Coordinates of C-alpha atoms in Angstrom, one line a residue:
M1 CA -0.8 -6.0 13.1
C2 CA -2.3 -9.1 11.6
G3 CA -4.3 -10.6 8.8
I4 CA -8.0 -10.9 8.5
S5 CA -10.3 -12.9 6.2
G6 CA -13.9 -13.8 6.0
Y7 CA -17.0 -14.5 3.9
Y8 CA -20.7 -14.1 3.9
S9 CA -22.5 -16.7 1.7
F10 CA -25.9 -15.1 0.9
H11 CA -28.0 -18.2 0.1
K12 CA -26.4 -21.3 1.6
S13 CA -24.0 -22.4 4.3
I14 CA -20.6 -23.4 2.9
S15 CA -17.8 -25.5 4.4
S16 CA -15.3 -24.1 6.9
T17 CA -12.5 -25.5 4.8
N18 CA -12.9 -22.2 2.9
I19 CA -11.9 -20.0 5.9
L20 CA -9.3 -22.5 7.1
E21 CA -7.6 -22.3 3.7
M22 CA -7.9 -18.6 3.5
N23 CA -6.3 -18.2 6.9
R24 CA -3.5 -20.6 6.0
V25 CA -2.2 -18.7 3.0
I26 CA -1.8 -15.5 5.0
R27 CA 0.0 -17.2 7.9
H28 CA 3.0 -14.9 7.2
R29 CA 0.9 -12.0 8.4
G30 CA 0.4 -13.4 11.9
P31 CA 2.3 -16.5 13.0
D32 CA 1.6 -15.9 16.8
D33 CA -2.0 -17.0 17.0
E34 CA -5.1 -17.6 14.9
G35 CA -8.8 -17.7 15.6
F36 CA -12.2 -18.2 13.9
W37 CA -15.9 -17.3 14.4
L38 CA -18.7 -19.0 12.5
C39 CA -22.3 -18.0 12.4
N40 CA -25.6 -19.6 11.2
A41 CA -29.0 -18.0 11.8
D42 CA -27.7 -15.4 14.2
Q43 CA -25.9 -18.0 16.3
G44 CA -22.2 -17.5 16.4
V45 CA -19.5 -19.8 17.8
S46 CA -15.7 -19.1 18.3
F47 CA -13.0 -21.6 17.4
S48 CA -9.3 -21.9 17.7
G49 CA -7.0 -23.2 14.9
N50 CA -4.0 -25.4 14.6
D51 CA -1.7 -22.4 15.1
S52 CA -3.6 -21.0 18.1
T53 CA -1.8 -20.7 21.4
Q54 CA -2.3 -23.5 23.9
K55 CA -4.5 -21.3 26.1
I56 CA -6.8 -20.4 23.2
K57 CA -7.1 -24.1 22.3
E58 CA -8.1 -24.8 25.9
Q59 CA -10.8 -22.0 25.7
F60 CA -12.2 -22.8 22.2
P61 CA -12.4 -26.1 20.2
V62 CA -10.2 -26.4 17.2
L63 CA -12.1 -25.7 14.0
S64 CA -12.8 -28.7 11.8
E65 CA -15.3 -29.4 9.0
K66 CA -18.4 -27.3 9.7
N67 CA -20.8 -25.3 7.5
S68 CA -21.8 -21.7 8.1
A69 CA -23.1 -18.7 6.2
I70 CA -20.7 -16.3 7.8
A71 CA -17.1 -17.0 8.8
L72 CA -14.4 -14.7 10.2
G73 CA -10.7 -15.7 10.2
F74 CA -7.8 -14.0 11.9
R75 CA -4.0 -14.3 12.1
R76 CA -2.2 -12.5 14.9
L77 CA 1.2 -10.7 15.0
S78 CA 1.4 -9.8 18.6
I79 CA 2.5 -6.1 19.1
I80 CA 0.3 -4.7 21.9
D81 CA -1.0 -6.7 24.8
L82 CA 0.8 -9.9 24.0
S83 CA -1.5 -11.9 26.2
E84 CA -4.5 -14.0 25.1
K85 CA -6.7 -11.1 26.0
G86 CA -5.9 -9.6 22.6
H87 CA -7.1 -12.7 20.8
Q88 CA -9.4 -12.3 17.8
P89 CA -12.1 -12.5 16.6
M90 CA -13.1 -10.5 19.7
L91 CA -16.7 -10.5 20.9
S92 CA -18.6 -7.9 22.9
E93 CA -19.8 -8.9 26.3
N94 CA -23.3 -9.9 25.0
E95 CA -21.5 -11.7 22.1
Q96 CA -23.6 -9.8 19.5
I97 CA -20.9 -7.7 18.0
I98 CA -17.8 -9.4 16.6
I99 CA -14.6 -7.7 15.3
T100 CA -11.5 -8.7 13.4
F101 CA -8.9 -5.9 13.0
N102 CA -5.6 -5.6 11.2
G103 CA -3.5 -2.6 12.1
E104 CA -2.6 -0.3 14.9
I105 CA -4.6 2.6 16.5
Y106 CA -2.1 5.1 17.9
N107 CA -4.6 7.2 19.9
F108 CA -6.3 4.2 21.5
K109 CA -5.2 5.2 25.0
K110 CA -6.9 8.6 24.6
L111 CA -10.1 7.0 23.2
R112 CA -10.1 4.4 26.0
T113 CA -10.0 7.2 28.6
E114 CA -12.9 9.0 26.9
L115 CA -14.9 5.7 26.7
E116 CA -14.2 5.0 30.4
S117 CA -15.5 8.5 31.3
L118 CA -18.7 7.4 29.5
G119 CA -19.0 4.4 31.7
H120 CA -17.3 1.6 29.7
S121 CA -14.9 -0.9 31.3
F122 CA -12.2 -2.9 29.6
H123 CA -10.8 -6.4 30.0
S124 CA -7.6 -6.0 28.1
S125 CA -5.0 -3.4 27.2
S126 CA -5.4 -3.9 23.4
D127 CA -6.5 -1.4 20.8
T128 CA -8.9 -4.0 19.3
E129 CA -11.1 -3.8 22.4
V130 CA -11.1 0.0 22.2
I131 CA -12.4 -0.1 18.6
L132 CA -15.1 -2.6 19.6
I133 CA -16.4 -0.5 22.4
A134 CA -16.0 2.7 20.4
Y135 CA -18.3 1.2 17.8
Q136 CA -20.8 0.2 20.5
E137 CA -20.8 3.8 21.7
W138 CA -20.6 5.8 18.5
G139 CA -21.6 3.4 15.7
N140 CA -20.1 4.3 12.3
S141 CA -18.9 7.6 13.6
A142 CA -16.2 5.7 15.5
F143 CA -14.1 5.2 12.4
A144 CA -13.3 8.8 11.9
K145 CA -12.0 9.0 15.4
L146 CA -9.3 6.3 14.8
D147 CA -5.8 7.6 14.3
G148 CA -3.8 4.8 12.8
M149 CA -3.8 2.2 10.1
F150 CA -6.6 -0.3 9.9
A151 CA -8.6 -2.8 8.0
I152 CA -11.6 -3.8 10.1
C153 CA -14.5 -6.2 9.8
I154 CA -17.4 -5.9 12.3
V155 CA -20.4 -8.2 12.4
D156 CA -23.3 -6.5 14.2
L157 CA -26.0 -9.1 15.0
I158 CA -28.1 -6.5 16.8
L159 CA -28.5 -4.2 13.7
Q160 CA -28.1 -7.1 11.3
K161 CA -25.2 -5.7 9.3
L162 CA -21.7 -6.5 8.4
I163 CA -19.2 -3.6 8.1
L164 CA -15.8 -3.4 6.3
A165 CA -13.7 -0.3 7.0
R166 CA -10.2 0.9 5.9
D167 CA -8.0 3.7 7.2
R168 CA -7.8 7.2 5.8
V169 CA -4.9 6.7 3.3
G170 CA -5.1 2.9 2.9
M171 CA -2.1 1.9 4.9
K172 CA -3.7 -1.5 5.6
P173 CA -5.0 -3.4 2.5
L174 CA -8.5 -4.8 2.3
F175 CA -9.7 -6.7 -0.7
Y176 CA -13.1 -8.1 -1.5
H177 CA -14.9 -10.3 -4.0
Q178 CA -18.6 -9.6 -4.6
N179 CA -21.2 -11.4 -6.7
E180 CA -24.8 -12.7 -6.4
Q181 CA -23.6 -15.6 -4.3
G182 CA -21.9 -13.6 -1.5
L183 CA -19.1 -11.4 -0.3
V184 CA -15.5 -12.6 0.5
W185 CA -12.8 -10.4 1.9
S186 CA -9.2 -10.6 3.2
S187 CA -6.0 -8.6 3.8
E188 CA -4.5 -10.3 0.7
I189 CA -6.0 -11.4 -2.7
K190 CA -4.3 -14.8 -2.4
A191 CA -6.6 -15.7 0.4
L192 CA -9.7 -14.7 -1.6
L193 CA -8.7 -17.2 -4.3
K194 CA -8.9 -20.0 -1.8
N195 CA -12.7 -19.5 -1.4
E196 CA -15.1 -21.6 -3.5
L197 CA -17.1 -18.4 -4.4
V198 CA -14.1 -16.9 -6.2
K199 CA -12.7 -18.0 -9.5
P200 CA -9.6 -16.2 -10.8
E201 CA -10.1 -14.2 -14.0
I202 CA -7.9 -11.5 -15.6
N203 CA -9.3 -7.9 -15.3
W204 CA -7.7 -6.3 -18.3
N205 CA -9.0 -2.9 -17.2
G206 CA -6.9 -3.3 -14.0
V207 CA -3.9 -4.5 -16.0
Y208 CA -4.1 -1.5 -18.3
T209 CA -4.0 1.0 -15.5
N210 CA -1.2 -1.1 -13.9
F211 CA 0.9 -0.8 -17.1
L212 CA 0.3 3.0 -17.2
F213 CA 0.8 3.8 -13.5
Q214 CA 3.1 1.1 -12.2
T215 CA 0.2 0.1 -10.0
T216 CA -3.5 -0.8 -10.4
L217 CA -5.7 2.2 -9.6
A218 CA -8.1 1.4 -6.7
P219 CA -10.8 0.2 -6.5
Q220 CA -9.7 -2.0 -9.4
T221 CA -7.3 -4.9 -9.2
C222 CA -5.9 -7.1 -11.9
F223 CA -8.5 -9.8 -11.0
Q224 CA -12.1 -9.6 -12.3
H225 CA -14.7 -9.0 -9.6
I226 CA -12.0 -8.5 -6.9
F227 CA -11.7 -4.9 -5.6
S228 CA -9.7 -2.9 -3.2
L229 CA -11.8 -1.2 -0.6
E230 CA -11.0 2.5 -1.1
P231 CA -9.2 4.4 1.7
A232 CA -11.4 6.2 4.3
S233 CA -14.4 4.0 3.2
L234 CA -17.0 1.9 4.9
M235 CA -18.9 -0.9 3.1
T236 CA -22.0 -2.1 4.9
V237 CA -23.9 -5.3 4.0
D238 CA -27.4 -5.7 5.3
L239 CA -27.7 -9.3 6.6
K240 CA -31.4 -9.4 5.8
D241 CA -31.6 -8.3 2.2
H242 CA -27.9 -8.4 1.2
K243 CA -28.0 -4.8 0.1
I244 CA -24.5 -3.3 0.0
T245 CA -23.8 0.4 0.6
K246 CA -20.6 2.4 0.6
E247 CA -19.7 5.7 2.3
K248 CA -16.7 7.9 3.0
F249 CA -15.9 8.8 6.5
W250 CA -13.1 11.3 5.7
E251 CA -12.0 13.7 2.9
L252 CA -8.9 15.8 2.4
P253 CA -9.6 19.1 4.3
S254 CA -10.1 22.4 2.5
L255 CA -7.7 25.4 2.7
L256 CA -6.9 27.0 6.0
S257 CA -6.4 30.7 6.6
K258 CA -3.9 32.3 4.1
D259 CA -2.4 34.3 7.0
I260 CA -0.3 31.4 8.3
S261 CA 3.4 32.1 8.2
E262 CA 6.1 29.7 7.2
E263 CA 7.6 29.9 10.7
E264 CA 4.3 29.0 12.3
A265 CA 3.8 26.1 9.9
V266 CA 7.3 24.8 10.7
R267 CA 6.7 25.0 14.5
T268 CA 3.3 23.2 14.2
I269 CA 4.7 20.5 11.9
D270 CA 7.6 19.9 14.3
A271 CA 5.2 19.5 17.2
L272 CA 2.7 17.2 15.3
L273 CA 5.5 15.0 14.1
S274 CA 6.9 14.7 17.6
E275 CA 3.5 13.6 18.9
S276 CA 3.1 11.1 16.1
I277 CA 6.5 9.6 16.6
S278 CA 6.0 9.3 20.4
E279 CA 2.7 7.5 19.8
Q280 CA 4.0 5.2 17.1
L281 CA 7.0 4.1 19.2
Y282 CA 4.6 2.5 21.7
A283 CA 4.8 -1.3 21.4
D284 CA 5.3 -4.3 23.7
V285 CA 8.0 -5.6 21.3
P286 CA 11.4 -4.2 20.0
V287 CA 11.1 -1.2 17.7
A288 CA 13.6 0.1 15.1
V289 CA 13.9 3.0 12.6
M290 CA 14.8 2.2 9.0
M291 CA 17.0 5.0 7.6
S292 CA 17.5 5.4 3.9
G293 CA 19.9 8.3 4.3
G294 CA 17.5 10.9 3.1
I295 CA 15.6 13.6 5.1
D296 CA 12.4 11.7 5.8
S297 CA 13.6 8.7 7.7
T298 CA 16.6 10.4 9.2
L299 CA 14.4 13.1 10.8
I300 CA 12.3 10.4 12.3
A301 CA 15.4 8.7 13.8
S302 CA 16.6 12.0 15.2
K303 CA 13.4 12.9 16.8
S304 CA 12.9 9.3 18.1
M305 CA 15.8 9.9 20.4
F306 CA 13.8 12.2 22.6
F307 CA 11.3 9.4 23.4
N308 CA 13.6 6.4 23.3
A309 CA 17.3 7.0 23.9
D310 CA 18.1 3.3 23.0
I311 CA 16.3 3.3 19.6
N312 CA 17.9 1.1 17.0
T313 CA 18.4 2.2 13.4
Y314 CA 19.5 0.3 10.3
T315 CA 20.1 1.1 6.6
I316 CA 19.8 -1.2 3.6
S317 CA 22.7 -0.9 1.2
Y318 CA 22.5 -1.9 -2.5
P319 CA 24.5 -1.0 -5.6
F320 CA 24.8 2.8 -6.2
S321 CA 23.4 3.6 -2.8
E322 CA 26.8 4.6 -1.3
E323 CA 25.9 8.2 -0.9
E324 CA 22.7 7.4 1.0
V325 CA 24.5 4.9 3.2
K326 CA 27.3 7.4 4.0
N327 CA 24.8 10.1 5.0
A328 CA 22.8 7.6 7.2
S329 CA 26.1 6.8 9.0
V330 CA 26.9 10.5 9.4
A331 CA 23.5 11.2 10.8
A332 CA 23.6 8.2 13.2
R333 CA 27.0 9.5 14.5
H334 CA 25.6 13.0 14.7
F335 CA 22.9 12.1 17.1
D336 CA 24.7 9.1 18.6
V337 CA 22.3 6.3 17.9
S338 CA 22.8 2.6 17.3
H339 CA 23.1 2.0 13.6
E340 CA 23.7 -1.1 11.5
I341 CA 24.1 -1.4 7.7
K342 CA 22.8 -4.4 5.8
K343 CA 24.3 -4.8 2.4
V344 CA 22.1 -6.5 -0.2
S345 CA 24.4 -8.4 -2.5
D346 CA 23.6 -9.3 -6.1
E347 CA 23.2 -12.9 -4.9
E348 CA 20.6 -11.8 -2.3
A349 CA 18.8 -9.7 -4.9
L350 CA 18.4 -12.7 -7.2
E351 CA 17.7 -15.2 -4.4
N352 CA 14.0 -16.0 -4.2
L353 CA 13.4 -13.5 -7.0
K354 CA 10.5 -15.4 -8.6
E355 CA 8.9 -16.0 -5.2
N356 CA 9.2 -12.4 -4.2
I357 CA 7.7 -11.1 -7.4
Q358 CA 4.8 -13.5 -7.1
H359 CA 4.1 -12.5 -3.5
F360 CA 2.8 -9.2 -5.0
E361 CA -0.6 -9.9 -6.5
E362 CA -0.1 -7.7 -9.6
P363 CA 2.6 -6.9 -12.1
Y364 CA 5.3 -4.5 -10.8
S365 CA 8.1 -2.4 -12.3
S366 CA 11.0 -2.9 -9.9
F367 CA 12.8 -5.1 -7.4
E368 CA 11.3 -4.5 -4.0
V369 CA 14.2 -3.6 -1.7
L370 CA 11.7 -3.3 1.2
I371 CA 11.4 -7.1 1.2
N372 CA 15.1 -7.2 2.1
A373 CA 14.6 -4.5 4.7
A374 CA 11.8 -6.5 6.3
K375 CA 13.8 -9.8 6.3
Y376 CA 16.7 -8.0 8.0
A377 CA 14.3 -6.6 10.7
H378 CA 12.8 -10.1 11.2
D379 CA 16.3 -11.7 11.5
K380 CA 17.1 -9.0 14.1
D381 CA 13.9 -9.6 16.0
F382 CA 12.5 -6.1 15.3
K383 CA 8.7 -6.7 15.0
V384 CA 8.0 -2.9 14.5
V385 CA 9.9 -0.6 12.1
L386 CA 9.3 3.1 11.7
S387 CA 9.4 4.3 8.1
G388 CA 9.7 7.7 6.3
N389 CA 7.1 6.6 3.7
G390 CA 4.4 9.3 3.1
A391 CA 6.6 12.3 3.4
D392 CA 7.2 12.6 -0.3
E393 CA 3.4 12.7 -1.0
L394 CA 2.6 15.0 1.9
F395 CA 5.4 17.5 1.4
A396 CA 5.9 17.6 -2.4
G397 CA 9.0 15.4 -2.4
Y398 CA 9.1 13.9 -5.9
S399 CA 11.2 15.6 -8.6
H400 CA 8.4 15.5 -11.1
T401 CA 6.4 18.0 -9.0
L402 CA 9.1 20.6 -10.0
K403 CA 7.8 20.2 -13.6
L404 CA 4.3 21.1 -12.7
K405 CA 4.4 24.9 -13.4
R406 CA 6.1 24.3 -16.8
W407 CA 3.4 21.8 -17.7
L408 CA 0.6 24.2 -16.7
L409 CA 2.1 26.6 -19.2
M410 CA 2.9 24.1 -22.0
R411 CA -0.6 22.5 -21.9
N412 CA -1.8 25.6 -23.7
F413 CA 0.0 24.2 -26.8
N414 CA -1.6 20.7 -26.7
F415 CA -3.4 21.5 -29.9
I416 CA -0.3 20.5 -31.8
S417 CA -0.6 16.8 -30.7
P418 CA -2.8 15.7 -33.7
F419 CA -0.3 17.2 -36.1
I420 CA 2.6 14.9 -35.0
F421 CA 2.5 12.1 -37.6
T422 CA 6.0 10.6 -37.3
K423 CA 6.3 7.3 -35.4
D424 CA 9.9 7.4 -34.1
K425 CA 10.4 7.2 -30.3
F426 CA 11.2 10.8 -29.8
S427 CA 8.1 11.9 -31.8
Q428 CA 5.9 9.6 -29.7
R429 CA 7.3 11.0 -26.5
V430 CA 6.6 14.6 -27.7
K431 CA 3.1 13.5 -28.8
N432 CA 2.5 11.9 -25.4
Y433 CA 3.7 15.1 -23.6
F434 CA 1.3 17.3 -25.6
S435 CA -1.6 14.9 -25.0
Q436 CA -1.7 15.6 -21.2
D437 CA -4.9 17.6 -21.1
Y438 CA -5.7 16.9 -17.4
M439 CA -3.8 16.9 -14.1
F440 CA -4.5 13.2 -14.1
D441 CA -2.5 12.8 -17.4
F442 CA 0.4 14.8 -15.9
F443 CA 0.4 12.5 -12.9
R444 CA 0.4 9.5 -15.2
Q445 CA 3.3 10.8 -17.2
S446 CA 5.3 11.2 -14.0
Q447 CA 5.2 7.5 -13.2
S448 CA 7.8 6.6 -15.8
S449 CA 5.6 3.7 -17.1
M450 CA 4.1 2.7 -20.4
M451 CA 2.6 5.4 -22.5
P452 CA -1.0 4.8 -23.6
V453 CA 0.2 4.5 -27.2
E454 CA 2.7 1.8 -26.1
A455 CA 0.1 -0.2 -24.2
K456 CA -2.1 0.0 -27.3
S457 CA 0.6 -1.4 -29.5
L458 CA 1.5 -4.1 -27.0
I459 CA -1.9 -5.5 -26.2
N460 CA -3.5 -7.7 -28.9
P461 CA -6.5 -6.0 -30.5
H462 CA -9.0 -8.7 -29.4
I463 CA -8.2 -7.8 -25.8
Y464 CA -7.5 -4.1 -26.2
N465 CA -10.8 -3.3 -27.9
K466 CA -12.6 -4.5 -24.7
I467 CA -10.6 -2.3 -22.3
E468 CA -12.0 0.9 -20.9
T469 CA -9.2 3.2 -22.0
N470 CA -11.2 6.3 -21.0
L471 CA -10.0 6.7 -17.5
S472 CA -12.0 9.8 -16.6
K473 CA -13.7 7.9 -13.7
Y474 CA -10.4 8.1 -11.9
H475 CA -10.2 11.9 -12.2
L476 CA -10.4 13.9 -9.0
S477 CA -11.1 17.6 -8.5
E478 CA -8.7 18.6 -11.4
T479 CA -7.8 22.0 -9.9
K480 CA -5.0 23.5 -12.0
N481 CA -2.5 24.0 -9.2
Y482 CA -0.4 22.0 -6.8
S483 CA -3.4 21.1 -4.7
G484 CA -4.9 19.3 -7.7
Y485 CA -1.7 17.3 -8.2
F486 CA -1.5 16.6 -4.4
E487 CA -4.8 14.8 -4.5
Y488 CA -3.4 12.3 -7.1
D489 CA -0.2 11.8 -5.2
M490 CA -2.1 11.0 -2.0
K491 CA -4.7 8.7 -3.6
Y492 CA -2.8 6.9 -6.3
S493 CA 0.9 7.2 -5.5
L494 CA 0.6 6.7 -1.7
S495 CA -2.6 4.6 -1.2
S496 CA -2.7 2.5 -4.3
H497 CA 1.1 2.0 -4.6
H498 CA 3.6 2.8 -1.8
V499 CA 1.9 1.8 1.4
F500 CA 0.4 -1.3 -0.3
R501 CA 3.9 -2.4 -1.4
D502 CA 5.2 -1.6 2.1
D503 CA 2.6 -3.7 3.7
M504 CA 3.1 -6.7 1.4
S505 CA 6.9 -6.5 1.8
A506 CA 6.8 -6.1 5.6
M507 CA 4.2 -8.8 6.3
K508 CA 5.9 -11.3 4.2
Y509 CA 8.3 -11.5 7.1
S510 CA 5.8 -10.8 9.9
V511 CA 7.1 -7.2 10.4
E512 CA 5.0 -4.1 11.0
F513 CA 6.0 -0.9 9.2
R514 CA 4.6 2.3 10.8
Y515 CA 4.4 5.8 9.3
P516 CA 4.8 8.8 11.6
Y517 CA 4.2 11.2 8.6
L518 CA 0.7 9.8 8.1
S519 CA -0.9 10.6 11.4
N520 CA -4.4 12.2 11.2
S521 CA -3.4 15.5 12.6
L522 CA -0.3 15.9 10.3
I523 CA -2.2 15.0 7.2
D524 CA -5.0 17.3 8.1
Y525 CA -2.7 20.2 8.9
V526 CA -0.3 20.0 5.9
S527 CA -3.1 19.3 3.4
A528 CA -4.9 22.5 4.4
L529 CA -1.8 24.8 4.3
P530 CA -1.7 27.5 1.6
E531 CA 0.1 26.3 -1.5
N532 CA 2.8 28.9 -1.4
I533 CA 4.0 27.5 2.0
R534 CA 4.2 23.9 1.1
F535 CA 5.2 24.0 -2.6
N536 CA 7.5 26.5 -4.3
G537 CA 8.2 24.7 -7.6
T538 CA 12.0 25.0 -7.3
Q539 CA 12.9 22.7 -4.4
N540 CA 11.3 19.4 -3.2
K541 CA 10.0 19.2 0.3
P542 CA 10.7 22.9 1.2
L543 CA 8.6 22.8 4.3
L544 CA 10.0 19.6 5.7
R545 CA 13.5 20.8 5.0
K546 CA 12.8 23.9 7.1
T547 CA 11.5 21.7 9.9
A548 CA 14.5 19.4 9.8
E549 CA 17.2 22.2 9.8
K550 CA 17.7 22.1 13.6
Y551 CA 17.9 18.3 13.7
L552 CA 20.0 17.0 10.7
P553 CA 23.5 17.4 9.4
E554 CA 23.9 19.6 6.4
S555 CA 25.0 16.7 4.2
V556 CA 21.6 15.1 4.7
L557 CA 19.6 18.3 4.3
N558 CA 21.3 19.1 1.0
M559 CA 21.2 15.6 -0.5
P560 CA 19.3 15.4 -3.8
K561 CA 16.1 13.3 -3.9
K562 CA 16.7 9.7 -4.8
G563 CA 14.2 6.9 -4.5
F564 CA 14.8 3.9 -2.2
S565 CA 15.0 1.4 -5.0
F566 CA 17.3 -1.2 -6.5
P567 CA 19.0 -0.2 -9.8
V568 CA 17.2 -2.7 -11.9
G569 CA 18.2 -1.1 -15.3
Y570 CA 21.9 -1.4 -14.5
F571 CA 21.3 -4.9 -13.2
I572 CA 19.6 -6.0 -16.4
K573 CA 22.4 -4.7 -18.6
N574 CA 25.2 -6.2 -16.5
E575 CA 24.0 -9.4 -15.0
K576 CA 23.8 -12.3 -17.4
R577 CA 21.8 -14.5 -15.0
L578 CA 19.1 -11.9 -14.9
R579 CA 19.1 -11.4 -18.7
D580 CA 18.7 -15.2 -19.1
F581 CA 15.9 -15.2 -16.6
I582 CA 14.1 -12.4 -18.4
T583 CA 14.6 -14.1 -21.8
D584 CA 13.0 -17.3 -20.6
I585 CA 10.1 -15.5 -19.0
L586 CA 9.4 -13.4 -22.1
E587 CA 9.5 -16.5 -24.3
S588 CA 6.8 -18.0 -22.1
L589 CA 4.8 -14.8 -22.3
K590 CA 4.9 -14.6 -26.1
K591 CA 3.1 -18.0 -26.3
R592 CA 0.0 -16.7 -24.6
N593 CA -1.6 -14.6 -27.4
F594 CA -2.1 -11.7 -24.9
F595 CA 0.6 -9.4 -26.4
N596 CA 2.2 -8.4 -29.7
T597 CA 5.3 -10.5 -29.8
A598 CA 7.0 -8.1 -32.3
V599 CA 6.6 -5.3 -29.8
I600 CA 8.0 -7.4 -26.9
D601 CA 11.1 -8.2 -29.1
E602 CA 11.5 -4.6 -30.0
W603 CA 11.4 -3.4 -26.4
W604 CA 13.8 -6.1 -25.3
N605 CA 16.3 -5.7 -28.0
H606 CA 16.3 -1.9 -28.3
Q607 CA 16.6 -0.4 -24.8
E608 CA 17.8 3.2 -25.4
H609 CA 15.9 5.5 -23.0
E610 CA 16.8 5.6 -19.3
Y611 CA 13.5 3.9 -18.3
D612 CA 13.0 1.5 -21.2
W613 CA 13.7 -1.4 -18.8
V614 CA 10.6 -0.6 -16.8
K615 CA 8.3 -1.8 -19.6
I616 CA 10.3 -5.1 -19.8
W617 CA 10.1 -5.6 -16.1
Q618 CA 6.3 -5.0 -16.2
L619 CA 6.0 -7.8 -18.8
V620 CA 8.2 -10.2 -16.7
T621 CA 6.2 -9.6 -13.6
F622 CA 2.9 -10.0 -15.5
E623 CA 4.0 -13.4 -16.8
L624 CA 5.1 -14.5 -13.3
W625 CA 1.8 -13.1 -11.8
Y626 CA -0.1 -15.1 -14.4
Q627 CA 1.8 -18.3 -13.7
K628 CA 1.2 -18.0 -10.0
Y629 CA -2.5 -17.1 -9.9
F630 CA -3.9 -18.7 -13.0
E631 CA -1.8 -21.8 -13.6
E632 CA -0.8 -23.1 -10.2

């Protein structure tokens, strides 16, 4: 688990101050070591940095002012093979293939054994070296074999190409800037902005989708000409003619046999989850399980006991989470595991609020409790934390999925939408509901964000008229059943939103979150099950509940679904300091001529609906994002 950065300047060599600065701003991703590799005319040289270990500094000179066309930077958070043998950038024996890698490959031992049987030898026990040699053996076919989370850059001087790759569901972020001058990439956007080839500019198309979906839909970001490499994708740059090509190395599988019984599915899921947990518990540093009190994380904690009897668990407590905390404690006692509760007070929630918001590189609609969870893990010296994230998307866990069948019926009456002329809030919500022609629209509505008509009224016309409001390019297969919705949940709820937020939260405090529900085999198996087994329209996560029955207390199994999130709406209404903070931010925002000030005032002064606060928080985080990345 680390941070990577790099650039390829197409037409001229540029100063190494670029890669040094890029690496510096993502130090939080890897405080244990750093390294660099610079290349000119096919001649590459490795360097250490100021934060490199002493042994690495003895091996490579510390990078100072130099010019190069290609530069790779690396920050290391040591998890597996803590020795200097795991140092990156890592070079092949002939020094013609160079890799930087952020993530963890859970099946690297199996791949290593296979590669050894093919005659390869290894000098370290790291998963990085396994990827490097797997690429040498199988080329681009190697990426589909990797089970884990990864963002990878490979420079192949033999084939004269540079490759960027990202894992199947985007657990590890990888952003890039592309123009006629060159290509720049990194684990975080803030590093890209330190490169001389990149100039920050608002991408209003990205902001628009962010307001509608609570996240910016990949590959867009809120920055012009900065993109997120899509999950399960490779981007290849020809070092001779600078031609860039993209390809997918994995797709969601098609339907399996309809003859599979629920009992067989439960047994298989149980076994696959056990295998995933056993692999993800492997680390050369302390590991913990974060329990929210719900089924997902509690099941992971329970099954972890079979592989590590001394596993540690902890729960983050915040206002109105008493029931979840109680259930987490009951579960911990039930399977006799070490358990601690960390209470996040109002003071802690407000502490560093501005800094935490600005750490995320786009507007956002909540307080991110996972930052507190990561800080607690860091303070307790847990470098690795197992999370239940991914289960909601994989097993139909969100409450809005239970509205799917009703929507499929009601969409037959969408013809009434043009005949709703009244402008009151209720009428607008009804009109919005009967404007959902596609599964994509139903998914958008479920995100409790701005409605398109609200975004239109908010954004000043001189900006709005230039926005691509037709979002059909984001549509997927659009099958009119749960499988169609599942595609959107996996791509836009999971990949563009949740695992991205997880990574940013965890790495702020140099902690690695792992996701046992997102192993290759589990995703492949569950995705291909018949719909009637994994979705019944009346209960969330029916298949996972069946799997968990023999492990969890009844109180946990029967607990209604509740998101792991801070009660921002309540906090806004009842905390004067936060209201004053919001008022000041909104006053600053209203001076920018981006948005209709009357609409901002209306939203702030008339919060009636349960989720009206979401729009206000999106505006607050937009202003703080703008201050951080365009004014500082």
